[in-house]
PDB file of N, CA and C in Angstrom:
ATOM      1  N   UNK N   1      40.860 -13.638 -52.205  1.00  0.00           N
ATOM      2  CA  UNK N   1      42.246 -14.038 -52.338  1.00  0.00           C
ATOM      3  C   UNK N   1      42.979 -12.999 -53.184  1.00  0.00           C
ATOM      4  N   UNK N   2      44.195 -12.392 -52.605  1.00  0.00           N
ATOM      5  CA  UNK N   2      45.214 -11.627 -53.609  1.00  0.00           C
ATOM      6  C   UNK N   2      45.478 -12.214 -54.956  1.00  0.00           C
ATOM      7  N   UNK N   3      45.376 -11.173 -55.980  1.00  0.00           N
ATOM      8  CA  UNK N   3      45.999 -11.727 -57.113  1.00  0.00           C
ATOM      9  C   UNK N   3      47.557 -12.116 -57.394  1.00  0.00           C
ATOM     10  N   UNK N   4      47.841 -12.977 -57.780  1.00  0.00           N
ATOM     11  CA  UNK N   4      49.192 -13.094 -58.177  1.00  0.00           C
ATOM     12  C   UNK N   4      49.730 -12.185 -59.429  1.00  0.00           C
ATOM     13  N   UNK N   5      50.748 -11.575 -59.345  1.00  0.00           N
ATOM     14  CA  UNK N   5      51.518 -11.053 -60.049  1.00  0.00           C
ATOM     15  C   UNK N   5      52.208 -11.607 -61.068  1.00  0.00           C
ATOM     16  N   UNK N   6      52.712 -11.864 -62.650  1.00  0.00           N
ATOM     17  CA  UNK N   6      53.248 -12.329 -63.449  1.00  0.00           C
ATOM     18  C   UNK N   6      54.002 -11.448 -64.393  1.00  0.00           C
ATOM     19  N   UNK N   7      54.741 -12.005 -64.641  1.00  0.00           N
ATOM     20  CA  UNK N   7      55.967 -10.944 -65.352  1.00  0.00           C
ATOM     21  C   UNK N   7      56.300 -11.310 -66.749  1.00  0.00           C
ATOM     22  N   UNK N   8      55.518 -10.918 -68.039  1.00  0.00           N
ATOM     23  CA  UNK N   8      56.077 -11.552 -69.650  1.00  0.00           C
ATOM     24  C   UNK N   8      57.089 -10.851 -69.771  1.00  0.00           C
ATOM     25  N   UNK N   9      58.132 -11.073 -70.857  1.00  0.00           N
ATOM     26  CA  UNK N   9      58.905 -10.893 -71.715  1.00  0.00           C
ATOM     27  C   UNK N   9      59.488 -12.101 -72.414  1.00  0.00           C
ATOM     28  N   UNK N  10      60.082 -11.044 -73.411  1.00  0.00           N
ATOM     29  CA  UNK N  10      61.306 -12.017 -74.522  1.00  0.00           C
ATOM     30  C   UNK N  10      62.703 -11.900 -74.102  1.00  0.00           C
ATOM     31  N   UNK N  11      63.296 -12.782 -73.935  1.00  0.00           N
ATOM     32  CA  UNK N  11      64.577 -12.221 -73.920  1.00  0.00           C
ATOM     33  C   UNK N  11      65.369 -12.086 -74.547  1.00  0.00           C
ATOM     34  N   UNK N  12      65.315 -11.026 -75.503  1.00  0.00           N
ATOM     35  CA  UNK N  12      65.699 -10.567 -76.922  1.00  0.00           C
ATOM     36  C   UNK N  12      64.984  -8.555 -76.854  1.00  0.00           C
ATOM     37  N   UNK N  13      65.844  -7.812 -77.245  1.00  0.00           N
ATOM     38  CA  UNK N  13      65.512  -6.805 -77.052  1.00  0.00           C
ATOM     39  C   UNK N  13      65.036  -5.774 -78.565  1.00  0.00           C
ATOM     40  N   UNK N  14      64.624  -6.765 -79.067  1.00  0.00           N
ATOM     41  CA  UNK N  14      63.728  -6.480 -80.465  1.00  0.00           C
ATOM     42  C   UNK N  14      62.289  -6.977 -80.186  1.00  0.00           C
ATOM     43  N   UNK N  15      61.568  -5.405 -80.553  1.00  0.00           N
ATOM     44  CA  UNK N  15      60.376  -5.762 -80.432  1.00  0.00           C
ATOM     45  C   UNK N  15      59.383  -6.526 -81.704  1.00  0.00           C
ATOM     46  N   UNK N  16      59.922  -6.451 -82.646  1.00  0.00           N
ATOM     47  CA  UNK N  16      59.471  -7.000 -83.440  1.00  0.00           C
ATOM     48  C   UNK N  16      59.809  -8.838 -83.305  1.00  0.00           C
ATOM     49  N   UNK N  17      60.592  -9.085 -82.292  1.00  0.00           N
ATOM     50  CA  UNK N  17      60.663 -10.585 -82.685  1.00  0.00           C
ATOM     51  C   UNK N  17      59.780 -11.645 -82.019  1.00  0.00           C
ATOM     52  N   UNK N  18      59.652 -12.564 -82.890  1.00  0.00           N
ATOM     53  CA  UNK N  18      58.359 -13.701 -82.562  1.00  0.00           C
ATOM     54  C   UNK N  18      58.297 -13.783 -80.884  1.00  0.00           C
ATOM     55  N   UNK N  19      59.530 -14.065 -80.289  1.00  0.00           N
ATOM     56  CA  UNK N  19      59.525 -14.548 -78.580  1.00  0.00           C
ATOM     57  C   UNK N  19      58.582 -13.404 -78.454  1.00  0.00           C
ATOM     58  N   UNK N  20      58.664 -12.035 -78.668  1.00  0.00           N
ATOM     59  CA  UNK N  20      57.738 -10.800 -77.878  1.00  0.00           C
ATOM     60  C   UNK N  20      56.119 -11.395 -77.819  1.00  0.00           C
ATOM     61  N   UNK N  21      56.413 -11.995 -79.559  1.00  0.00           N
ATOM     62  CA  UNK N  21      55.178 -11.858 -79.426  1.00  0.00           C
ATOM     63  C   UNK N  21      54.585 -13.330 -78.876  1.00  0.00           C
ATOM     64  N   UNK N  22      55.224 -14.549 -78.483  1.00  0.00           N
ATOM     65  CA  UNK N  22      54.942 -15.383 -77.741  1.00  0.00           C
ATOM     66  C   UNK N  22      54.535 -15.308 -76.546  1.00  0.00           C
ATOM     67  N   UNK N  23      55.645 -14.387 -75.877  1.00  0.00           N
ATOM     68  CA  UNK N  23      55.693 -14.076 -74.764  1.00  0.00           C
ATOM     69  C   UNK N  23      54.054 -13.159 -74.110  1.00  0.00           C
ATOM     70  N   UNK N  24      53.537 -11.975 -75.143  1.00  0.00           N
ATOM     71  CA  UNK N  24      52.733 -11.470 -74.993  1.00  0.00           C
ATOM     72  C   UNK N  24      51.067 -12.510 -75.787  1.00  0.00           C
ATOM     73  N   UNK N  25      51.594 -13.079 -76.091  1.00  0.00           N
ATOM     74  CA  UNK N  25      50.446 -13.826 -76.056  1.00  0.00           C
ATOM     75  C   UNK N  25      50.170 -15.417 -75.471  1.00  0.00           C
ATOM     76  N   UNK N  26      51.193 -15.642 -74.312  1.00  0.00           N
ATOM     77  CA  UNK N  26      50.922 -16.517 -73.341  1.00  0.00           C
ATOM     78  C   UNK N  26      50.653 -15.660 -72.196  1.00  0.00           C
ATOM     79  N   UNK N  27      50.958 -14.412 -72.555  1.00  0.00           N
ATOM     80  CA  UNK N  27      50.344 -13.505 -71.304  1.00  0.00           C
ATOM     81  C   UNK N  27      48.813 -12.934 -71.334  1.00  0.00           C
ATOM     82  N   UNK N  28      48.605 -13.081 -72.533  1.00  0.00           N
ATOM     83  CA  UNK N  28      46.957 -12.689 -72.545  1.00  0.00           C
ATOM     84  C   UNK N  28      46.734 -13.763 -72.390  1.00  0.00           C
ATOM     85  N   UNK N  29      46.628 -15.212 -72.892  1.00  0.00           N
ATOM     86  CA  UNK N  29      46.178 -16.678 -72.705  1.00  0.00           C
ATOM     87  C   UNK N  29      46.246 -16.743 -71.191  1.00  0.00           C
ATOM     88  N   UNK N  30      47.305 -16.520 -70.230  1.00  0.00           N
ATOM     89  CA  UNK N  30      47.316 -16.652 -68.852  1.00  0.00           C
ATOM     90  C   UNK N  30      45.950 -15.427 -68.202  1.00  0.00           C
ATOM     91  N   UNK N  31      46.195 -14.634 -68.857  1.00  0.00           N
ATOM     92  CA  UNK N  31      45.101 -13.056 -68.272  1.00  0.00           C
ATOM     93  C   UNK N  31      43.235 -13.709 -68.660  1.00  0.00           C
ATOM     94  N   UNK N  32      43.099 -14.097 -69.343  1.00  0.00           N
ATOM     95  CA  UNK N  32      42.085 -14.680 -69.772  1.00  0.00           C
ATOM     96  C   UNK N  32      42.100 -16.194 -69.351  1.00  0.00           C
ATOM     97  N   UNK N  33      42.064 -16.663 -68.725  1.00  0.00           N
ATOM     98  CA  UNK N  33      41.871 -18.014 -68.379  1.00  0.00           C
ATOM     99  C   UNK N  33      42.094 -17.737 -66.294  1.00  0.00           C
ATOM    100  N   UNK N  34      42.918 -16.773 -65.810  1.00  0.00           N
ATOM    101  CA  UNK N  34      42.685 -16.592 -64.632  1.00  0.00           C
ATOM    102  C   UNK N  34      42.827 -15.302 -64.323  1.00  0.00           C
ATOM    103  N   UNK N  35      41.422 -14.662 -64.755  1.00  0.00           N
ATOM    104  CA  UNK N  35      41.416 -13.266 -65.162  1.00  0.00           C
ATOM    105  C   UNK N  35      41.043 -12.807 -63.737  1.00  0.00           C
ATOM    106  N   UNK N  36      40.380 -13.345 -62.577  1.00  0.00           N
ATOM    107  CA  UNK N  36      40.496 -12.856 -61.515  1.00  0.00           C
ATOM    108  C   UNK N  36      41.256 -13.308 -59.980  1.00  0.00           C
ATOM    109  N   UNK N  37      42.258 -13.852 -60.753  1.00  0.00           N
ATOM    110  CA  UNK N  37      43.635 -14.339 -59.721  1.00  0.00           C
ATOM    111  C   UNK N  37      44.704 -13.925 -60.209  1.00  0.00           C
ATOM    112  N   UNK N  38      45.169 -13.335 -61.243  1.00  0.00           N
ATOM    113  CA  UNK N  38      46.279 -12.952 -61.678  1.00  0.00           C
ATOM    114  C   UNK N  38      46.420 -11.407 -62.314  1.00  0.00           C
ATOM    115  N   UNK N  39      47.573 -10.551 -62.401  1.00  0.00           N
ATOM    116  CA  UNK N  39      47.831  -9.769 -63.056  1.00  0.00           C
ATOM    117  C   UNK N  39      48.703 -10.252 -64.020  1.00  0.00           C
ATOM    118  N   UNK N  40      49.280  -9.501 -65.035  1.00  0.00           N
ATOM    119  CA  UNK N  40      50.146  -9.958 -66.350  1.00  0.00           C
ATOM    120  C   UNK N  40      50.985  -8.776 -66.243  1.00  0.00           C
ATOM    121  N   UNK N  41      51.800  -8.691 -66.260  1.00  0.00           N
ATOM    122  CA  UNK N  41      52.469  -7.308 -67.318  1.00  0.00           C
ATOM    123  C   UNK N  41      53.261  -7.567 -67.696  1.00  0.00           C
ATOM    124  N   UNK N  42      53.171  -7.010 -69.304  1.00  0.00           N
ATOM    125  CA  UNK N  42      54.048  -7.345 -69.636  1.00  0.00           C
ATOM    126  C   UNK N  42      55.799  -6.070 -70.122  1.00  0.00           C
ATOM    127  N   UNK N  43      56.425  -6.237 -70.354  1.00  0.00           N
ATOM    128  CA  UNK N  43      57.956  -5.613 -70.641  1.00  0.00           C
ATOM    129  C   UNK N  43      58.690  -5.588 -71.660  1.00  0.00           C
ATOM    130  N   UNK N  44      59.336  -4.565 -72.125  1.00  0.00           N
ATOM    131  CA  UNK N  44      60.240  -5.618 -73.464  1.00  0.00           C
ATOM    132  C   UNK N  44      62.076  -4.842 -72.942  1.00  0.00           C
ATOM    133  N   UNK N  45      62.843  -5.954 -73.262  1.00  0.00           N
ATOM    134  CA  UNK N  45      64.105  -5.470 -72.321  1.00  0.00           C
ATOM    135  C   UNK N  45      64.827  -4.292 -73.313  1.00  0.00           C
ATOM    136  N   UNK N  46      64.533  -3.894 -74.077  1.00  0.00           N
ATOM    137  CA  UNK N  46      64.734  -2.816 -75.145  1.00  0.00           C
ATOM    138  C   UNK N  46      64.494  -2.014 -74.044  1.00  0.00           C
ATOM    139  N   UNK N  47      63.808  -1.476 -73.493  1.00  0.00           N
ATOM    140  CA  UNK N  47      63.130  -0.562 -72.567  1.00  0.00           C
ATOM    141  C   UNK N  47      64.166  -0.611 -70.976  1.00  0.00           C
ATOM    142  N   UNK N  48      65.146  -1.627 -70.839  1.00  0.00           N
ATOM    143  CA  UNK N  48      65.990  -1.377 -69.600  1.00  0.00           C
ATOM    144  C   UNK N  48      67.523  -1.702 -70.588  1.00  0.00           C
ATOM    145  N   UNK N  49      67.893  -0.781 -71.297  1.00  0.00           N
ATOM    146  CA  UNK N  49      69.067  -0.813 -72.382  1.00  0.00           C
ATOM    147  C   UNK N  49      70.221  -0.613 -70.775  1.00  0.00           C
ATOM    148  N   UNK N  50      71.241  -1.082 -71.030  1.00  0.00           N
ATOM    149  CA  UNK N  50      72.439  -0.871 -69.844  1.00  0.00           C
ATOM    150  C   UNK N  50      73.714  -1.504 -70.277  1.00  0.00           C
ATOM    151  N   UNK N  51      74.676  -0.751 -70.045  1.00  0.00           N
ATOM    152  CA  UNK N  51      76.398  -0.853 -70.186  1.00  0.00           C
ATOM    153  C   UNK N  51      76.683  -2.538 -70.223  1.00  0.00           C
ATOM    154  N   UNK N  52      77.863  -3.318 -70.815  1.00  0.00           N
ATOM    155  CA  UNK N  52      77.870  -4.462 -70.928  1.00  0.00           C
ATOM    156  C   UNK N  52      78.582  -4.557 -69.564  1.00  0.00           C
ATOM    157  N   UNK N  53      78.218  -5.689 -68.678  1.00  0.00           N
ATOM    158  CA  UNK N  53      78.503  -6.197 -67.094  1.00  0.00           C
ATOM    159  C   UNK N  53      79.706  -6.375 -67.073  1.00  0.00           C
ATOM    160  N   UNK N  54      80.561  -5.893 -65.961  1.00  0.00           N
ATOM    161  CA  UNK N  54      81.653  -6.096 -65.645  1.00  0.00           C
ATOM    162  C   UNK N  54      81.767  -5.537 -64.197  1.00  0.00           C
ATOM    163  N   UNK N  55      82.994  -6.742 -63.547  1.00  0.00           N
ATOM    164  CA  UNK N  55      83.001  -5.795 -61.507  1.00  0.00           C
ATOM    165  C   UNK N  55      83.386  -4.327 -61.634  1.00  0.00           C
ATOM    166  N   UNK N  56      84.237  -3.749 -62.712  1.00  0.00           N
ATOM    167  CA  UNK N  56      84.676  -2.537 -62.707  1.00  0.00           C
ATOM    168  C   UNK N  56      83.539  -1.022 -62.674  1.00  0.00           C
ATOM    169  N   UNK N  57      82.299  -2.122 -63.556  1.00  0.00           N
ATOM    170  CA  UNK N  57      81.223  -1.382 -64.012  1.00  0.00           C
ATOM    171  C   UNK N  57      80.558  -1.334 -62.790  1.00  0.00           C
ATOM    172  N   UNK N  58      80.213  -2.412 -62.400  1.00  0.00           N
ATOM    173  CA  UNK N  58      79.437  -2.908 -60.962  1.00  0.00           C
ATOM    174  C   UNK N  58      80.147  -1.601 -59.692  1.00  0.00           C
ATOM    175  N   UNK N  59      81.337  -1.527 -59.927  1.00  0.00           N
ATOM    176  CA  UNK N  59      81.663  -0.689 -58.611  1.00  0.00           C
ATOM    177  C   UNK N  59      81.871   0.566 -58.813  1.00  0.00           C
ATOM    178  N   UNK N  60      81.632   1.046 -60.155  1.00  0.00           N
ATOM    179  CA  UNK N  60      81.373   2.509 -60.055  1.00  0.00           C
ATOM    180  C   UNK N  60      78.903   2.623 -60.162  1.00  0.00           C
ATOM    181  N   UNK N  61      78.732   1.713 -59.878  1.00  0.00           N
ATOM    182  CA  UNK N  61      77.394   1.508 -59.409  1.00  0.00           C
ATOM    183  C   UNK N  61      76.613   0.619 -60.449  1.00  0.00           C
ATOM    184  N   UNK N  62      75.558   0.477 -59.647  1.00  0.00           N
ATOM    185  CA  UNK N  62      74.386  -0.317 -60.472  1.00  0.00           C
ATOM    186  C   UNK N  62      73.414   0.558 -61.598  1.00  0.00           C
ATOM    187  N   UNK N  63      73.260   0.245 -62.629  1.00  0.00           N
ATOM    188  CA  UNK N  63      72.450   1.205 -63.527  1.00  0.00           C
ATOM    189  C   UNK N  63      71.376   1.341 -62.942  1.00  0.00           C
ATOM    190  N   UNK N  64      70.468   2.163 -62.988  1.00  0.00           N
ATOM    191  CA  UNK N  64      69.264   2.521 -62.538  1.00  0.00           C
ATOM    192  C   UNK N  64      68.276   1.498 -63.283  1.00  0.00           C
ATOM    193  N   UNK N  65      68.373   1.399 -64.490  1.00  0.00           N
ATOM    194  CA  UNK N  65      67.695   0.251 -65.816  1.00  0.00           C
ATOM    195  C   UNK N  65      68.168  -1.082 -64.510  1.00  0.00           C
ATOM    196  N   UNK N  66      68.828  -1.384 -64.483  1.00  0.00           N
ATOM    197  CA  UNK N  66      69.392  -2.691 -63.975  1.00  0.00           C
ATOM    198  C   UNK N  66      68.939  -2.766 -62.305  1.00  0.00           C
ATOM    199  N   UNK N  67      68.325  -1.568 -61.917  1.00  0.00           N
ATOM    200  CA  UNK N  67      67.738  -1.621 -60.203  1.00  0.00           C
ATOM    201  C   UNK N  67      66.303  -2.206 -60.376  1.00  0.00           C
ATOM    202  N   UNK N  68      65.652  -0.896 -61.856  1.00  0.00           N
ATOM    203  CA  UNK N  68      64.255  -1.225 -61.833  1.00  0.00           C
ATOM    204  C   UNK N  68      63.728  -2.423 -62.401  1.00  0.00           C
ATOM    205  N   UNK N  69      64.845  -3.068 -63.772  1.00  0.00           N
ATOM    206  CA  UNK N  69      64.315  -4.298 -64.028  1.00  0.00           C
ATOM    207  C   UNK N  69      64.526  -5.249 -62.939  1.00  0.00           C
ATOM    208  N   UNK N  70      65.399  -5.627 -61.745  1.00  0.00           N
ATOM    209  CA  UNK N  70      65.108  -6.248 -60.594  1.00  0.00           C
ATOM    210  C   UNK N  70      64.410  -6.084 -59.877  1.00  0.00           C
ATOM    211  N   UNK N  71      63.688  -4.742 -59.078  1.00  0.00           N
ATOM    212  CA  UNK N  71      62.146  -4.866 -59.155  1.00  0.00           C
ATOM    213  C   UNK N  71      61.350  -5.476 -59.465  1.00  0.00           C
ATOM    214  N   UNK N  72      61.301  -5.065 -60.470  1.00  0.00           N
ATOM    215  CA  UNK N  72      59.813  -5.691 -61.394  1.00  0.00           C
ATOM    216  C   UNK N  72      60.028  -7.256 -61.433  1.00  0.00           C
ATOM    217  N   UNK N  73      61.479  -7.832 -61.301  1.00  0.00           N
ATOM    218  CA  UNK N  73      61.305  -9.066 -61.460  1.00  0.00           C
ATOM    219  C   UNK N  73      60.847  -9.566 -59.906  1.00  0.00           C
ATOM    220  N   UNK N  74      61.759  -8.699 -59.240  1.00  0.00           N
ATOM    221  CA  UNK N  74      61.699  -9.406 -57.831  1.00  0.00           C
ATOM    222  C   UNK N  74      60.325  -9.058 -57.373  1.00  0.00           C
ATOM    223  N   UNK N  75      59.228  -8.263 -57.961  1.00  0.00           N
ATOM    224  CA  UNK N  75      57.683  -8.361 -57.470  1.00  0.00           C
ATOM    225  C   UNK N  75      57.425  -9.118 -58.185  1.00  0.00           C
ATOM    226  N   UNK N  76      57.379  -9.974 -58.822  1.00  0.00           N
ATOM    227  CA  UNK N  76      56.394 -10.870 -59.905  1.00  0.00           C
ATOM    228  C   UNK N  76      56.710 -12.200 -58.410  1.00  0.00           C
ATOM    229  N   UNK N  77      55.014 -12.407 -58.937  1.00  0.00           N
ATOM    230  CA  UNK N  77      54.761 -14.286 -58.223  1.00  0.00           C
ATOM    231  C   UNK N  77      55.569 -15.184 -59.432  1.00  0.00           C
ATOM    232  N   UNK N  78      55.369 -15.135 -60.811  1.00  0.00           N
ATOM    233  CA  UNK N  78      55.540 -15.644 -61.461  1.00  0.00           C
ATOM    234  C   UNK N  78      56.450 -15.084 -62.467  1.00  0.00           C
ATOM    235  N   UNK N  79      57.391 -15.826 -63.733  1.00  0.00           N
ATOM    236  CA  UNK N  79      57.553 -15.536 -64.747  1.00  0.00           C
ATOM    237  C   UNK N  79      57.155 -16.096 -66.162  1.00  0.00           C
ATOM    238  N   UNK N  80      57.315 -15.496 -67.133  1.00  0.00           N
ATOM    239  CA  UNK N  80      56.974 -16.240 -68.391  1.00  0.00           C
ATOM    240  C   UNK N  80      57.935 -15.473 -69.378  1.00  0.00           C
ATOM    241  N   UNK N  81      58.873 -15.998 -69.492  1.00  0.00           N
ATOM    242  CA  UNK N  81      60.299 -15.779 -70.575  1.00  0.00           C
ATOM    243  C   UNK N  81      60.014 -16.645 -71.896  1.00  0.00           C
ATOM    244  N   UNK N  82      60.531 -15.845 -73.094  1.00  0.00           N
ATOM    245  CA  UNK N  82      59.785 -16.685 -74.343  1.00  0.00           C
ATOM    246  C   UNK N  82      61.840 -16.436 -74.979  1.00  0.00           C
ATOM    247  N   UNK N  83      62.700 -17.356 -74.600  1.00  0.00           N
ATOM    248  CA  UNK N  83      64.196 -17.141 -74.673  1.00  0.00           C
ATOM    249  C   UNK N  83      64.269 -17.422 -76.449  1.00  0.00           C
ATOM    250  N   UNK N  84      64.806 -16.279 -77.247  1.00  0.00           N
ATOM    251  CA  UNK N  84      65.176 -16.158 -78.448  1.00  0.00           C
ATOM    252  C   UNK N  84      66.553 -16.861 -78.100  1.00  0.00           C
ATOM    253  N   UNK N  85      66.839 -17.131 -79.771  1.00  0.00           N
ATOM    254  CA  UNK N  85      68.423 -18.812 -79.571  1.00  0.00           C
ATOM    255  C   UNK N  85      68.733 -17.856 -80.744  1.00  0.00           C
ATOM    256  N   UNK N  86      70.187 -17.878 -80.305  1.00  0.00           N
ATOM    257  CA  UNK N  86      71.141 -17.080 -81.098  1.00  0.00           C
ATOM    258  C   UNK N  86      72.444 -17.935 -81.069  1.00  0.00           C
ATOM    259  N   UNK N  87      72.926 -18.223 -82.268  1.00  0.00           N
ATOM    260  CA  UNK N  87      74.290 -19.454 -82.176  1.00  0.00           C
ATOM    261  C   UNK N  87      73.799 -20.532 -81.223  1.00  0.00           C
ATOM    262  N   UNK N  88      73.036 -20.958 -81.280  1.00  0.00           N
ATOM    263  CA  UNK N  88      72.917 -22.198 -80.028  1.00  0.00           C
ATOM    264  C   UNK N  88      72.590 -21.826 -78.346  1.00  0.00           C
ATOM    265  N   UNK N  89      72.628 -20.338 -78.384  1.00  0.00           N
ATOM    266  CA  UNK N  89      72.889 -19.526 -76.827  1.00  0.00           C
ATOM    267  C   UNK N  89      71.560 -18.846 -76.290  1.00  0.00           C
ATOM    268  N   UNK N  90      71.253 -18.401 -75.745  1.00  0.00           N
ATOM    269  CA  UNK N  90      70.108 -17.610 -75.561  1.00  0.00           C
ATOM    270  C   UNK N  90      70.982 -15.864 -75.758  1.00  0.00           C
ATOM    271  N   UNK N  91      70.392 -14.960 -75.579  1.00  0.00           N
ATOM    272  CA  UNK N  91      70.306 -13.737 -76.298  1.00  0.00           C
ATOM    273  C   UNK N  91      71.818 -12.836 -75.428  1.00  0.00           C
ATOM    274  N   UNK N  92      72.791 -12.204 -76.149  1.00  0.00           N
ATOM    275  CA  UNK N  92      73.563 -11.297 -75.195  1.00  0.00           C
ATOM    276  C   UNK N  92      72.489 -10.423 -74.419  1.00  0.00           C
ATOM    277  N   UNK N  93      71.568  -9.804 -74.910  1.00  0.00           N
ATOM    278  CA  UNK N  93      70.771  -9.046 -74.041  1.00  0.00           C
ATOM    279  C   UNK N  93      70.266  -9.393 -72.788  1.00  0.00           C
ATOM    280  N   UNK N  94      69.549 -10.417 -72.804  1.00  0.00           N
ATOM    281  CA  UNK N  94      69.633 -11.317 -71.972  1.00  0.00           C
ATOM    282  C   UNK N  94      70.498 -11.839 -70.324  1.00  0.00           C
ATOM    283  N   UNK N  95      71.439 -12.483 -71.156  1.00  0.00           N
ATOM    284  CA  UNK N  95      72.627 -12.729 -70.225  1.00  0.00           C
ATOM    285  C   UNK N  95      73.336 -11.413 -69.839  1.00  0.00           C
ATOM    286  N   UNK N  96      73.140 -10.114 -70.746  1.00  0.00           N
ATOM    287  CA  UNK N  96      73.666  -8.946 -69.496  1.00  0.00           C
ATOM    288  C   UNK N  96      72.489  -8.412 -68.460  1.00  0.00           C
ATOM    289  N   UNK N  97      71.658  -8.614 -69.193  1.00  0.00           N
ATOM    290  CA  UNK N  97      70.592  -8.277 -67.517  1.00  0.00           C
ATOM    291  C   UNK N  97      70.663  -9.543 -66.542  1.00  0.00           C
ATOM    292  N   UNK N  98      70.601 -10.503 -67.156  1.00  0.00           N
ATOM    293  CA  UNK N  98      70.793 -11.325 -65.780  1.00  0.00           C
ATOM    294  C   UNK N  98      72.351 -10.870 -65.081  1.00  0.00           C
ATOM    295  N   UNK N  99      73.560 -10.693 -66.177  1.00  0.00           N
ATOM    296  CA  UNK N  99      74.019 -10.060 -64.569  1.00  0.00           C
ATOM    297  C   UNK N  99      74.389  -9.147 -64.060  1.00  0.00           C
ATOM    298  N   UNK N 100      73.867  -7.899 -64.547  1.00  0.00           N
ATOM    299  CA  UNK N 100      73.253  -6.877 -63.223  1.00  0.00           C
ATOM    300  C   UNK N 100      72.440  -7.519 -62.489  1.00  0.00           C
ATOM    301  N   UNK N 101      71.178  -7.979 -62.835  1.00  0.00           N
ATOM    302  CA  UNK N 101      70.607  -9.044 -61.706  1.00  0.00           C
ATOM    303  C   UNK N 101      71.059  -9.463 -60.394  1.00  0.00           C
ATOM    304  N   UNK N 102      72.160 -10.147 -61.211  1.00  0.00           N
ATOM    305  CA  UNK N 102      72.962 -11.278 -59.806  1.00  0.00           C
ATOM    306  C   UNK N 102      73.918 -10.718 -59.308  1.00  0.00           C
TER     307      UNK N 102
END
């Protein structure tokens, strides 16, 4: 049987913060418990940095950061997001990759 694919991160673009390290250690807990049905990899969104979203931005093109992190999402079977809370919200970093995303 093919392995399934899984995708960690935080969505928070500090690597030092706890979600990373939640995130990377429900990804070894997942890698070790179905160590020969699954892959893990993991990401940190520090690593796909991109312009704040707007249609103006959108139509002079898509960032390249903002093609490959849809990739990588759009190959994963699975995800595992560990969402850092900022004012009550989840992360600006965050909510601008989701929308290049969408």
């Amino acid at each position: 049987m093919p392995s399934k694919r899984v995708l960690a991160f935080a969505a928070s673009n500090s690597v030092t913060s706890i979600n990373t390290k939640l995130a990377n250690c429900a990804a070894r807990l997942l890698q070790t418990e179905f160590d020969d049905t699954i892959q893990v990899e993991t990401l940190h969104l520090a690593d796909y940095d991109m312009p704040v979203y707007s249609p103006q931005r959108e139509a002079e093109g898509i960032p390249t950061a903002a093609k490959d992190f849809y990739a990588r999402v759009g190959a994963a079977d699975g995800l595992i997001i560990s969402f850092a809370e900022y004012n009550g919200c989840y992360t600006t970093v965050f909510k601008n990759n989701f929308d290049w995303l969408s």
